[in-house]
Coordinates of C-alpha atoms in Angstrom, one line a residue:
M2 CA 10.5 -2.2 -4.8
N3 CA 7.6 0.2 -4.5
D4 CA 5.5 1.2 -7.5
I5 CA 2.4 3.5 -7.7
R6 CA -0.1 2.8 -10.5
E7 CA -3.5 4.1 -11.4
L8 CA -6.1 1.3 -11.3
K9 CA -8.2 1.4 -14.5
T10 CA -9.4 -2.1 -15.3
E11 CA -12.0 -4.1 -13.5
A12 CA -9.3 -6.7 -12.8
E13 CA -7.1 -4.1 -11.2
L14 CA -9.9 -2.7 -9.1
T15 CA -10.9 -6.2 -8.0
E16 CA -7.3 -6.8 -6.9
A17 CA -7.5 -3.7 -4.7
F18 CA -10.9 -4.6 -3.2
P19 CA -9.6 -6.6 -0.1
I20 CA -7.6 -3.5 0.9
M21 CA -10.3 -1.1 0.2
Q22 CA -12.8 -3.3 2.1
Q23 CA -10.8 -2.8 5.3
L24 CA -11.9 0.8 5.1
R25 CA -15.3 0.4 3.4
T26 CA -16.5 -2.7 5.3
H27 CA -20.1 -2.2 4.2
L28 CA -19.3 -2.8 0.5
G29 CA -19.4 -6.0 -1.4
L30 CA -17.3 -6.4 -4.5
R31 CA -20.2 -5.8 -7.0
T32 CA -21.4 -2.6 -5.3
Y33 CA -17.7 -1.4 -5.0
L34 CA -17.2 -1.9 -8.7
E35 CA -20.5 -0.2 -9.6
L36 CA -19.8 2.8 -7.4
I37 CA -16.3 3.3 -8.8
K38 CA -17.6 3.1 -12.3
E39 CA -20.4 5.7 -11.6
A40 CA -17.9 8.0 -9.7
Q41 CA -15.5 7.8 -12.6
E42 CA -18.1 8.6 -15.1
K43 CA -19.8 11.4 -13.1
H44 CA -17.0 12.9 -11.0
D45 CA -13.7 11.9 -12.6
Y46 CA -12.9 9.7 -9.6
R47 CA -9.5 8.1 -9.8
I48 CA -7.8 5.4 -7.7
H49 CA -4.1 4.6 -7.3
A50 CA -2.4 1.7 -5.6
L51 CA 1.0 1.4 -4.0
Y52 CA 2.5 -2.0 -4.7
D53 CA 5.3 -3.5 -2.8
E54 CA 6.8 -6.5 -4.6
Q55 CA 3.7 -6.7 -6.9
E56 CA 1.4 -6.8 -3.9
I57 CA -1.1 -3.9 -3.2
V58 CA -0.3 -2.5 0.2
A59 CA -2.3 0.8 0.1
V60 CA -5.0 2.5 -2.1
I61 CA -6.2 6.0 -2.5
G62 CA -9.3 7.3 -4.4
Y63 CA -9.9 10.9 -5.1
M64 CA -11.7 13.4 -7.3
P65 CA -11.3 17.0 -8.4
M66 CA -13.7 19.5 -6.8
T67 CA -14.2 23.3 -6.9
T68 CA -15.9 25.1 -4.0
L69 CA -16.0 28.7 -2.8
Y70 CA -14.3 27.7 0.4
Y71 CA -11.3 25.6 -0.9
G72 CA -11.2 26.8 -4.5
R73 CA -9.9 24.1 -6.9
F74 CA -8.8 21.1 -4.9
L75 CA -8.7 17.3 -4.8
W76 CA -11.0 15.6 -2.4
I77 CA -9.6 12.3 -1.0
C78 CA -12.6 10.0 -0.9
D79 CA -10.9 6.8 0.2
F80 CA -7.4 6.1 1.6
V81 CA -6.3 3.0 3.4
T82 CA -3.1 1.0 4.0
D83 CA -3.4 -2.8 4.6
S84 CA -3.9 -3.2 8.3
N85 CA -1.1 -5.8 8.3
K86 CA 1.3 -3.4 6.6
R87 CA 0.9 -0.1 8.5
S88 CA 3.7 2.0 10.1
K89 CA 6.1 1.1 7.2
G90 CA 5.8 4.4 5.4
Y91 CA 3.4 3.2 2.7
G92 CA 0.6 5.7 3.5
R93 CA 3.0 8.6 3.6
K94 CA 4.5 7.5 0.2
L95 CA 1.1 7.2 -1.5
L96 CA -0.4 10.4 -0.1
S97 CA 2.8 12.3 -0.9
F98 CA 2.6 11.1 -4.5
I99 CA -1.0 12.4 -4.8
E100 CA 0.0 15.7 -3.2
N101 CA 2.8 16.1 -5.8
Q102 CA 0.5 15.2 -8.7
A103 CA -2.1 17.7 -7.5
A104 CA 0.4 20.5 -7.2
K105 CA 1.7 19.8 -10.7
D106 CA -1.9 19.8 -12.0
G107 CA -2.5 23.2 -10.5
Y108 CA -4.7 22.3 -7.6
E109 CA -4.6 24.6 -4.6
S110 CA -5.1 22.0 -1.9
L111 CA -6.2 18.5 -0.8
A112 CA -9.0 17.8 1.6
L113 CA -10.5 14.6 3.2
S114 CA -12.9 13.5 5.8
S115 CA -11.9 10.9 8.5
G116 CA -14.2 9.1 10.9
L117 CA -14.2 10.4 14.5
Q118 CA -13.1 6.9 15.7
R119 CA -10.0 6.8 13.5
E120 CA -7.6 8.4 16.0
D121 CA -4.5 6.8 14.6
A122 CA -5.4 8.2 11.1
H123 CA -5.9 11.6 12.6
R124 CA -2.4 11.5 14.2
F125 CA -1.0 10.4 10.9
Y126 CA -2.6 13.3 9.0
E127 CA -1.7 16.0 11.6
E128 CA 1.7 14.9 12.9
K129 CA 3.3 13.1 9.9
M130 CA 1.6 14.7 6.9
N131 CA 1.1 18.3 8.3
Y132 CA -2.7 18.4 7.5
D133 CA -4.8 20.9 9.5
K134 CA -8.1 20.0 11.1
K135 CA -10.5 22.5 9.6
S136 CA -14.0 21.3 10.3
Y137 CA -16.5 18.5 11.2
V138 CA -18.4 16.8 8.4
F139 CA -22.1 16.4 9.1
K140 CA -24.3 13.7 7.4
L141 CA -28.0 13.0 7.2
D142 CA -29.1 9.6 6.0
L143 CA -32.3 9.9 3.8

């Protein structure tokens, strides 16, 4: 049975770390927990997990934003399904849950950035979830 829960405690976030680390390979556990705490305090970052039989199979982290371009929307910061559990509908279920919650909360849209190399993810967003490719994201390391 599938269950979607918001992760709030350090123990819950730690349990999700092995899945999140598949996406954020550069993070160790301590930095991961520190960044989540800071993002929660400063930006209302939230993280949900999809459980299958009490095992986390997918996680999604997001935060509310307001910009002139998108208006009031949710920015999907982190979204990953366990690499051993893909193509079973978990990603669709978790992202659809967040879409429905966002609509209920009055957000106008969702947006996310996906690495250029993540072609399978791009097909998922465009073909299965009906997301439109709107822009490139540019970054400058300081």
